[in-house]
Structure formats: C-alpha cells, structure tokens
Short mmCIF file of C-alpha atoms in Angstrom, two decimals:
data_model
loop_
_atom_site.label_atom_id
_atom_site.label_comp_id
_atom_site.label_asym_id
_atom_site.label_seq_id
_atom_site.Cartn_x
_atom_site.Cartn_y
_atom_site.Cartn_z
CA MET A 2 3.20 27.86 19.76
CA GLN A 3 5.22 26.63 16.97
CA VAL A 4 5.05 23.50 15.26
CA ALA A 5 8.26 21.17 14.37
CA ASP A 6 9.79 22.69 11.19
CA SER A 7 9.44 19.08 9.17
CA LEU A 8 5.47 19.44 9.86
CA LYS A 9 5.36 22.56 7.80
CA ASN A 10 7.03 20.29 5.39
CA ILE A 11 4.14 18.40 4.95
CA LYS A 12 0.81 18.70 2.94
CA PRO A 13 -2.14 17.62 4.65
CA TYR A 14 -2.49 13.52 4.02
CA LEU A 15 -4.01 12.58 1.12
CA PHE A 16 -6.63 10.26 2.50
CA ALA A 17 -7.61 12.40 5.21
CA THR A 18 -8.21 15.29 2.74
CA ILE A 19 -10.63 13.21 1.10
CA ASP A 20 -12.27 12.06 4.37
CA LYS A 21 -12.83 15.43 4.64
CA LYS A 22 -14.18 16.42 1.27
CA ARG A 23 -16.71 13.43 1.37
CA ASP A 24 -18.30 14.14 5.08
CA ALA A 25 -18.80 17.83 3.88
CA LEU A 26 -21.09 16.37 1.09
CA ARG A 27 -22.92 14.17 3.02
CA ALA A 28 -23.28 16.69 5.91
CA GLN A 29 -25.21 18.53 3.08
CA GLY A 30 -27.36 15.03 2.33
CA VAL A 31 -25.01 14.78 -1.01
CA ASP A 32 -24.63 10.84 -2.13
CA VAL A 33 -21.13 10.70 -2.43
CA ILE A 34 -20.09 7.15 -4.07
CA SER A 35 -16.37 7.44 -2.66
CA LEU A 36 -13.84 4.99 -4.90
CA GLY A 37 -10.84 6.89 -3.08
CA ILE A 38 -9.22 4.71 0.27
CA GLY A 39 -8.56 0.99 -0.25
CA ASP A 40 -10.51 0.28 2.68
CA PRO A 41 -12.78 -3.20 1.88
CA ASP A 42 -16.30 -3.19 2.22
CA GLN A 43 -16.24 -6.86 2.91
CA PRO A 44 -16.42 -7.91 7.42
CA THR A 45 -13.27 -9.98 8.46
CA PRO A 46 -14.10 -13.91 8.26
CA ALA A 47 -16.04 -15.01 10.96
CA HIS A 48 -13.24 -17.48 11.88
CA ILE A 49 -11.01 -14.50 12.61
CA VAL A 50 -13.43 -12.97 14.66
CA ASP A 51 -14.51 -15.70 16.74
CA ALA A 52 -10.66 -15.83 17.81
CA MET A 53 -10.55 -11.91 18.74
CA ALA A 54 -13.55 -12.90 20.52
CA GLU A 55 -12.26 -16.07 22.34
CA ALA A 56 -8.67 -14.18 23.11
CA ILE A 57 -9.96 -11.06 24.52
CA LYS A 58 -11.71 -13.12 27.52
CA ASN A 59 -8.13 -14.59 28.23
CA PRO A 60 -6.93 -11.95 31.62
CA ALA A 61 -3.09 -12.31 30.37
CA PHE A 62 -3.48 -10.40 27.17
CA HIS A 63 -4.77 -7.50 29.36
CA GLN A 64 -1.62 -6.51 30.16
CA TYR A 65 1.48 -5.11 28.34
CA PRO A 66 1.83 -6.86 25.28
CA ASP A 67 5.51 -8.48 24.37
CA TYR A 68 7.46 -5.42 22.35
CA ALA A 69 8.35 -7.17 19.71
CA GLY A 70 5.27 -9.09 19.36
CA SER A 71 4.03 -12.51 21.24
CA ILE A 72 6.24 -15.42 20.02
CA GLU A 73 3.56 -17.10 18.63
CA TYR A 74 2.05 -14.44 16.61
CA ARG A 75 5.85 -14.70 15.06
CA THR A 76 5.85 -17.91 14.59
CA ALA A 77 2.52 -17.84 12.66
CA CYS A 78 4.22 -15.18 10.60
CA ALA A 79 7.46 -17.42 9.78
CA GLN A 80 5.05 -20.08 9.07
CA TYR A 81 3.34 -17.80 6.59
CA MET A 82 6.70 -16.73 5.01
CA ASP A 83 7.65 -20.65 4.25
CA ARG A 84 4.20 -21.72 3.09
CA ARG A 85 3.80 -19.16 0.80
CA PHE A 86 6.67 -18.07 -0.44
CA GLY A 87 9.46 -21.27 0.68
CA VAL A 88 11.09 -18.58 2.49
CA ASP A 89 12.83 -19.42 6.38
CA VAL A 90 12.71 -16.56 8.29
CA ASP A 91 13.69 -16.99 12.28
CA PRO A 92 10.98 -15.83 14.52
CA ASP A 93 13.25 -14.63 17.30
CA THR A 94 15.21 -12.41 15.05
CA GLU A 95 13.99 -11.84 11.81
CA VAL A 96 10.64 -11.14 12.46
CA LEU A 97 9.12 -7.81 13.90
CA ALA A 98 4.84 -7.79 14.87
CA LEU A 99 3.41 -4.71 13.75
CA ILE A 100 0.68 -1.79 14.45
CA GLY A 101 0.08 -2.12 10.63
CA SER A 102 2.88 -1.85 8.40
CA LYS A 103 2.17 1.79 7.82
CA GLU A 104 3.39 2.69 11.14
CA GLY A 105 6.82 -0.19 10.49
CA ILE A 106 7.40 1.57 7.14
CA ALA A 107 7.00 5.18 8.70
CA HIS A 108 9.66 3.90 12.03
CA LEU A 109 11.87 2.49 9.62
CA HIS A 110 12.98 5.99 8.69
CA THR A 111 13.72 6.73 12.46
CA ALA A 112 15.74 3.73 12.73
CA PHE A 113 18.18 4.38 9.35
CA VAL A 114 18.07 8.06 8.33
CA ASN A 115 19.51 11.14 9.88
CA PRO A 116 18.87 14.78 8.68
CA GLY A 117 20.33 15.50 5.27
CA ASP A 118 19.87 12.25 4.14
CA TYR A 119 17.94 10.74 1.17
CA VAL A 120 15.71 8.27 0.07
CA LEU A 121 14.58 6.73 -2.75
CA ALA A 122 11.30 5.87 -3.03
CA PRO A 123 9.56 5.23 -6.18
CA SER A 124 7.60 8.54 -7.86
CA ILE A 125 4.35 6.90 -8.18
CA GLY A 126 4.29 5.03 -4.82
CA TYR A 127 2.99 5.05 -1.12
CA PRO A 128 3.42 8.51 0.36
CA VAL A 129 4.68 7.26 3.51
CA TYR A 130 7.76 6.27 1.85
CA SER A 131 8.42 10.19 1.74
CA ILE A 132 6.53 11.62 4.47
CA GLY A 133 8.97 9.88 6.96
CA ALA A 134 11.81 11.25 4.70
CA THR A 135 10.36 14.51 5.68
CA LEU A 136 9.83 13.81 9.67
CA MET A 137 13.71 13.13 9.56
CA HIS A 138 14.49 16.07 8.14
CA ALA A 139 15.94 14.24 5.30
CA ASN A 140 15.69 14.21 1.54
CA THR A 141 13.69 12.18 -1.37
CA TYR A 142 14.78 11.27 -4.46
CA PHE A 143 11.88 9.85 -6.67
CA MET A 144 13.35 7.88 -8.90
CA PRO A 145 10.93 7.68 -11.97
CA MET A 146 8.44 5.14 -13.35
CA THR A 147 6.39 5.55 -15.99
CA ALA A 148 3.56 3.01 -18.18
CA ASP A 149 6.86 2.90 -20.46
CA ASN A 150 8.84 1.13 -18.62
CA GLY A 151 5.83 -0.66 -16.70
CA PHE A 152 5.98 1.05 -13.74
CA LEU A 153 9.52 0.10 -12.35
CA ALA A 154 11.30 2.36 -10.25
CA ASP A 155 14.34 3.18 -12.50
CA PHE A 156 17.67 3.27 -10.48
CA ASP A 157 20.27 2.89 -12.72
CA HIS A 158 20.06 7.40 -13.19
CA ILE A 159 20.38 8.53 -9.20
CA PRO A 160 23.08 11.34 -9.14
CA ALA A 161 26.09 10.06 -7.58
CA ASP A 162 25.90 13.21 -4.79
CA VAL A 163 22.57 11.51 -4.35
CA LEU A 164 23.68 7.75 -3.84
CA ALA A 165 25.75 9.02 -1.91
CA LYS A 166 23.80 10.14 1.02
CA ALA A 167 21.26 7.41 0.24
CA LYS A 168 19.93 5.15 3.15
CA ILE A 169 16.33 3.38 2.29
CA MET A 170 15.33 2.53 -0.99
CA PHE A 171 11.65 1.88 -0.82
CA LEU A 172 10.16 -0.82 -3.51
CA GLY A 173 6.49 -1.93 -3.60
CA TYR A 174 5.04 -4.70 -5.87
CA PRO A 175 2.21 -5.22 -6.59
CA ASN A 176 2.54 -1.64 -6.60
CA ASN A 177 0.18 0.57 -5.02
CA PRO A 178 -1.47 2.54 -7.03
CA THR A 179 -0.33 1.31 -10.49
CA GLY A 180 -1.31 -2.45 -10.18
CA ALA A 181 1.92 -2.55 -11.54
CA ILE A 182 3.84 -6.14 -11.22
CA ALA A 183 7.72 -6.57 -10.83
CA PRO A 184 9.47 -9.56 -12.44
CA VAL A 185 12.26 -11.22 -10.36
CA GLU A 186 14.39 -10.19 -12.32
CA TYR A 187 14.22 -6.67 -11.21
CA PHE A 188 14.12 -7.50 -8.00
CA ASP A 189 17.40 -9.11 -8.28
CA LYS A 190 19.03 -6.02 -10.20
CA ALA A 191 17.74 -4.22 -7.17
CA ILE A 192 19.09 -6.35 -4.55
CA ALA A 193 22.49 -5.86 -5.86
CA PHE A 194 22.58 -2.51 -6.46
CA CYS A 195 21.57 -1.97 -3.27
CA ARG A 196 24.03 -4.43 -1.88
CA GLU A 197 26.81 -2.37 -3.98
CA HIS A 198 26.13 0.85 -2.35
CA GLY A 199 25.24 -0.42 1.63
CA ILE A 200 21.57 0.87 0.84
CA LEU A 201 18.65 -1.33 3.06
CA LEU A 202 16.27 -2.08 0.48
CA ALA A 203 12.77 -1.55 1.70
CA HIS A 204 10.09 -3.70 0.13
CA ASP A 205 6.47 -3.36 0.89
CA ASN A 206 4.19 -6.42 -0.18
CA ALA A 207 1.25 -5.54 1.54
CA TYR A 208 -0.84 -6.84 -1.81
CA ALA A 209 1.08 -9.90 -2.35
CA ASP A 210 -2.30 -12.23 -1.42
CA LEU A 211 -4.37 -9.95 -4.16
CA SER A 212 -3.65 -11.44 -7.43
CA TYR A 213 -5.47 -12.77 -10.08
CA ASP A 214 -5.03 -14.17 -13.97
CA GLY A 215 -3.10 -16.74 -12.70
CA TYR A 216 0.12 -14.49 -10.89
CA VAL A 217 1.19 -15.34 -8.15
CA ALA A 218 2.64 -12.13 -6.71
CA PRO A 219 6.73 -13.52 -5.02
CA SER A 220 8.24 -12.42 -2.17
CA ILE A 221 11.61 -10.04 -2.74
CA LEU A 222 13.33 -12.21 0.01
CA GLU A 223 13.01 -15.28 -2.16
CA ARG A 224 15.69 -13.73 -4.11
CA PRO A 225 19.38 -14.93 -3.78
CA GLY A 226 21.41 -12.87 -1.29
CA ALA A 227 18.08 -10.73 -0.27
CA LYS A 228 18.34 -11.15 3.53
CA GLU A 229 21.95 -9.78 3.33
CA VAL A 230 20.14 -6.20 2.26
CA CYS A 231 16.41 -6.50 2.43
CA ILE A 232 13.50 -6.06 4.89
CA GLU A 233 9.49 -6.68 3.80
CA PHE A 234 6.41 -5.46 5.30
CA PHE A 235 3.59 -7.53 5.11
CA SER A 236 -0.01 -6.38 6.41
CA LEU A 237 -3.41 -8.14 7.22
CA SER A 238 -5.68 -5.39 6.44
CA LYS A 239 -6.22 -6.31 2.72
CA PRO A 240 -6.51 -10.27 2.36
CA TYR A 241 -8.16 -10.77 5.53
CA ASN A 242 -10.49 -7.32 5.65
CA MET A 243 -9.01 -6.38 8.79
CA THR A 244 -8.26 -2.73 8.29
CA GLY A 245 -9.17 -1.44 11.04
CA TRP A 246 -7.66 -4.17 13.35
CA ARG A 247 -3.86 -2.47 12.42
CA ILE A 248 -1.61 -5.61 12.53
CA GLY A 249 0.75 -6.38 10.36
CA PHE A 250 4.58 -7.77 10.38
CA ALA A 251 8.40 -6.98 9.25
CA VAL A 252 10.37 -9.52 7.95
CA GLY A 253 14.27 -10.22 6.62
CA ASN A 254 17.38 -8.61 7.48
CA GLU A 255 17.91 -9.15 11.11
CA GLU A 256 19.58 -5.82 11.70
CA ALA A 257 17.18 -4.15 9.72
CA VAL A 258 14.37 -5.90 11.84
CA GLN A 259 15.79 -5.45 15.36
CA ALA A 260 16.67 -1.82 14.52
CA LEU A 261 13.27 -1.14 13.37
CA GLY A 262 12.35 -2.52 17.03
CA VAL A 263 14.27 -0.59 18.92
CA VAL A 264 12.45 2.13 17.74
CA LYS A 265 9.50 0.61 18.25
CA ASN A 266 10.29 -0.07 22.00
CA ASN A 267 10.85 3.18 22.52
CA LEU A 268 8.02 4.85 21.06
CA ASP A 269 4.83 2.31 21.25
CA SER A 270 4.18 -0.71 23.33
CA GLY A 271 3.35 -2.84 21.11
CA GLN A 272 -0.39 -4.14 19.44
CA PHE A 273 -2.86 -5.33 21.48
CA THR A 274 -2.15 -9.03 21.81
CA ALA A 275 -5.67 -10.54 21.70
CA ILE A 276 -5.24 -8.77 18.54
CA GLN A 277 -2.66 -10.66 17.72
CA ALA A 278 -4.62 -14.09 18.20
CA ALA A 279 -6.64 -12.67 15.85
CA GLY A 280 -3.53 -12.49 13.15
CA ILE A 281 -2.10 -15.82 13.93
CA GLU A 282 -5.91 -17.16 12.89
CA ALA A 283 -5.69 -15.52 9.91
CA LEU A 284 -2.39 -16.12 8.72
CA THR A 285 -2.42 -20.00 9.77
CA GLY A 286 -6.27 -20.94 9.45
CA THR A 287 -7.82 -22.02 6.07
CA GLN A 288 -7.18 -19.42 3.32
CA ASP A 289 -10.33 -19.91 1.62
CA ASN A 290 -11.31 -16.56 2.80
CA VAL A 291 -8.41 -14.86 0.73
CA ALA A 292 -9.39 -17.36 -2.26
CA GLU A 293 -12.52 -15.50 -2.94
CA MET A 294 -11.18 -12.36 -1.87
CA CYS A 295 -9.32 -12.71 -5.08
CA GLU A 296 -12.38 -14.26 -6.96
CA PHE A 297 -14.35 -11.11 -5.63
CA TYR A 298 -12.11 -8.18 -6.99
CA ALA A 299 -10.79 -9.78 -10.22
CA ARG A 300 -14.71 -9.53 -11.45
CA ARG A 301 -14.86 -5.72 -9.59
CA ARG A 302 -11.89 -5.27 -11.95
CA ASP A 303 -13.44 -6.22 -14.72
CA LEU A 304 -16.37 -4.81 -14.23
CA VAL A 305 -15.03 -1.42 -13.81
CA VAL A 306 -12.36 -1.78 -16.42
CA ASP A 307 -15.06 -2.63 -19.10
CA ALA A 308 -16.97 0.44 -18.14
CA LEU A 309 -14.41 2.74 -17.81
CA HIS A 310 -13.53 1.44 -22.03
CA ALA A 311 -17.07 2.23 -22.73
CA ILE A 312 -16.83 5.75 -21.34
CA GLY A 313 -13.51 6.74 -22.81
CA VAL A 314 -11.54 6.46 -19.77
CA GLU A 315 -7.84 4.55 -20.55
CA CYS A 316 -6.85 1.98 -18.25
CA GLU A 317 -5.13 -1.33 -17.81
CA SER A 318 -6.57 -4.30 -16.31
CA PRO A 319 -4.15 -5.41 -13.87
CA LYS A 320 -3.15 -8.31 -12.05
CA ALA A 321 -2.83 -7.56 -8.60
CA THR A 322 -4.19 -4.95 -6.25
CA ILE A 323 -7.49 -4.04 -5.60
CA TYR A 324 -6.83 -0.44 -7.62
CA VAL A 325 -7.41 0.52 -11.29
CA TRP A 326 -4.99 3.47 -12.18
CA ALA A 327 -6.63 5.24 -14.99
CA LYS A 328 -5.73 7.94 -17.23
CA VAL A 329 -7.28 11.13 -16.70
CA PRO A 330 -9.26 12.98 -20.25
CA HIS A 331 -7.03 15.50 -22.24
CA GLY A 332 -7.06 19.29 -21.20
CA TYR A 333 -7.38 17.62 -16.71
CA THR A 334 -4.83 17.09 -14.28
CA SER A 335 -5.35 14.47 -11.96
CA GLU A 336 -6.47 16.84 -9.03
CA SER A 337 -8.53 18.76 -11.56
CA PHE A 338 -10.92 15.76 -12.84
CA ALA A 339 -10.93 14.28 -9.71
CA GLU A 340 -12.27 17.82 -8.46
CA ALA A 341 -14.71 17.98 -10.97
CA LEU A 342 -16.08 14.19 -10.68
CA LEU A 343 -16.32 15.41 -7.58
CA GLU A 344 -18.12 18.42 -7.92
CA LYS A 345 -20.06 17.03 -11.34
CA ALA A 346 -20.95 13.47 -10.25
CA HIS A 347 -20.43 13.27 -6.59
CA VAL A 348 -17.52 10.28 -7.14
CA ILE A 349 -14.48 10.51 -5.26
CA VAL A 350 -11.54 9.03 -6.73
CA THR A 351 -7.40 9.74 -5.85
CA PRO A 352 -5.75 12.11 -7.41
CA GLY A 353 -2.34 10.14 -9.16
CA SER A 354 -0.18 13.40 -8.32
CA GLY A 355 -1.03 12.18 -4.58
CA TYR A 356 1.62 9.29 -5.29
CA GLY A 357 4.46 11.36 -6.28
CA PRO A 358 5.52 13.62 -9.31
CA ASP A 359 5.34 10.60 -12.04
CA GLY A 360 1.54 10.31 -10.72
CA GLU A 361 -0.48 13.38 -12.50
CA GLY A 362 -2.20 12.97 -15.61
CA TYR A 363 -4.11 9.31 -13.96
CA ILE A 364 -6.18 8.56 -10.97
CA ARG A 365 -6.83 6.00 -8.98
CA ILE A 366 -10.35 4.40 -8.40
CA SER A 367 -10.20 1.90 -5.35
CA LEU A 368 -12.73 -1.10 -6.21
CA THR A 369 -13.72 -2.01 -2.38
CA THR A 370 -16.92 0.01 -2.77
CA PRO A 371 -20.33 -3.22 -4.15
CA ASP A 372 -20.66 -3.98 -7.22
CA ASP A 373 -24.14 -1.55 -7.71
CA ARG A 374 -22.52 1.31 -6.66
CA LEU A 375 -18.76 0.79 -8.91
CA LEU A 376 -21.45 0.89 -12.14
CA GLU A 377 -23.40 3.81 -10.38
CA ALA A 378 -20.16 5.60 -10.51
CA VAL A 379 -19.26 4.89 -13.51
CA GLU A 380 -22.45 6.05 -15.15
CA ARG A 381 -22.31 9.16 -13.16
CA MET A 382 -18.73 9.72 -14.27
CA ARG A 383 -20.06 9.22 -18.04
CA THR A 384 -22.78 11.88 -17.39
CA ALA A 385 -20.91 14.36 -16.02
CA MET A 386 -18.22 14.14 -19.28
CA ALA A 387 -21.01 13.97 -21.70
CA GLU A 388 -22.26 17.32 -19.93
CA THR A 389 -18.83 19.07 -19.82
CA GLU A 390 -18.03 21.19 -23.14
CA GLY A 391 -14.99 20.50 -24.73
CA PHE A 392 -14.29 16.55 -23.29
CA GLU A 393 -12.10 14.56 -24.76
CA PRO A 394 -11.76 11.20 -24.07
CA SER A 395 -8.10 9.84 -22.74
CA ASN A 396 -8.57 6.96 -25.01
CA HIS A 397 -9.36 9.11 -28.52
CA ARG A 398 -6.11 11.11 -29.43
#
C-alpha cells in the first residue's frame, strides 16, 4: 500500500502531535497543564444548547441537509454581517455554510489551485493555509512577517515568477497565533494588490468578535472593492464556545463562494441542520455572552502577561484573539523550549515554528485554561527555568 505523494510532504499535524504527547504523559499519571490548543474551557451558552435540543427533535432535520446550508442559516449569517460590520451579502449566492471554517479554508485550495501553482501565505499563520496547497501538489510562498512590521504579512517583495503562478493570498487578522491586528489601510493595500494581479484574497476572520481594550475588529468586506476579490471565513467556535459543534460560514465574492460550494457539494453532504439551528440562535440571539467572553479573556490575558513578565519572558499584550505570543529565552529554539517545558514543568505550549518559518523564536500560549491552572503553569515555568543552568530571560539582554 502506498499513500499519495502529497501526504509524504506533510508533517504530522501540529495539534495532533501536542495531543499525543499530552495523552502519553497523562497515561503515566503526570499532571499536565495544556496551554497549547485554543479550545475554550467554558461551556456553550445555554440558549444555544437549548436551540439545538429543540431542533434535534424535528424529523425534517434528520434527513440530508441542504448542501449550501439551510436558507435560514445563511440568512442569519447575512444578518450577522449587516449587524456586526454593515456589510450586505446575498444569502442565496454570497453565503455558504461550513463544517467549521477549517474545512472551508482547506477546500478553497481544491476550488482554485492547480498542481504547480502558488499560494501566498503568512510566514506565521494557521497551518492549513499551506497544508491545503501541499495536498493539491502546489507550492506555498511565505510572506515575511516580523515584530518589526507589526506582524503584517509583507507582499511587496514577492518574486515575479511566484506572482505569475499565485492563485490565493491568505491573510488572517486578528492573527492566530501572534494576536496582531491590521489597520484598514493594510486591507486596502491587499485588496488593490490582489485586484491588480488577479489573485483571490481569502481572509480568515475567526477571531473577529474576541477583542479587547476598545478595539473592534473589522471585516475585510467593509473595504471598497473587497467583494471583487475577497472571500472571508468566519467561525462560531471561539466567540460562542462551539469548537466541537463544527459550524462556520464563508461570505464574499459570489464566484469564489459558489466555486467552494461546488467542491463541498461533491465532497461532503453539509452540516447537520439541527446544528445550523443552534448556529442561528448564536448569531441572532443575545450577544451578551460574547461581551462576557471578551471580558473573561481580557482578564486572563492580563494575568498571563503580567506573570510572564515577572519571570523574564518577553511578550506583548494582544488586543484580540485568545493567545499570548511570547519570545523564547536565549539559547533555545521554539521547539527545544516547548520540549523543556513539557519535560521539566509538565506544561504544554505550542512552538511558534509550527506556524511557519518566521514563528521560530516564539511560543503560543492559549488562554483557554482556568485561571488557577494558568497561574500554576507559569509558576511551573518559573521553577523549571530557575533550575536550568545558563537560563537567560528573553527580556534581559
């Protein structure tokens, strides 16, 4: 038996590897604190669960769902876009239900990328942007992004031969994993660039509703001309604590949305309609729980940032997302520091190198762990680092 060549070029999925290490230690009776995966520890709000409980009793929902999503769900998505961003999208042609935004992002490659083409991806970003290209026997050009440029992917210096074969540019702000945010002028520049070069601009906006300190994240579709070249991905996972429900949606350019729909029509049968009913309640019901989650994560962010600074780990305080992006101490790589913390402190963090070439030198810490465990994890890190000969804090030069 021989697997496809494309699979041979893919490393084990980052978060699956983290899960395996965690489970192996826990099987040995080790108390492991995982700060690795952005999976909310709070339950889905009760009004959403109640909507699902009622919907699941409806025999009509026990049959195959509409491939594109129920018109009721797509209408709710359109209403969300109007209420939240002032963006008008047609639920019939410019909205597509997804089984979580991850599958939509992955399937977008199938709709637009041929073998040998290029995908433009941030050099620090969600791994699926490049994995999807690999599965299509295509190439990824990583657009540089560093702290010096505010972690904004630089598309000003893409080689001409790459640009000639580029089909999709992926961006995601607020950014996972760095927590960086993008000014609207940056979006305008990206839109103009993709219009000039005939590239589809795919914006991953999974963290649009989790922002702090007065910052409100925009939709790229708010910007002039965006709908000519942009498709935008949204997820209900993080703002509504619905990661396990697998529900999201794509909106934007009609041609792009419909092309993605053709792929999905042939590869899946849509999301269970009862889950879509829960999604409708999430999007159109009270949003008080979203505001509460923002306050909740802002408090945890402050707790973690202050604790990291106290032990000599350099990091910024993000205005959005549920992550803290921290520099590793001098003398370590991202992976070696993550390994050291796992072995010596029994704390799991995600090595920044897993998010792309410019992620080296950082770790990502998820805020989806109870406060006391977050503090305990940082204290374990402090102890482990204090016991390590030659340790030099990242914020001491």
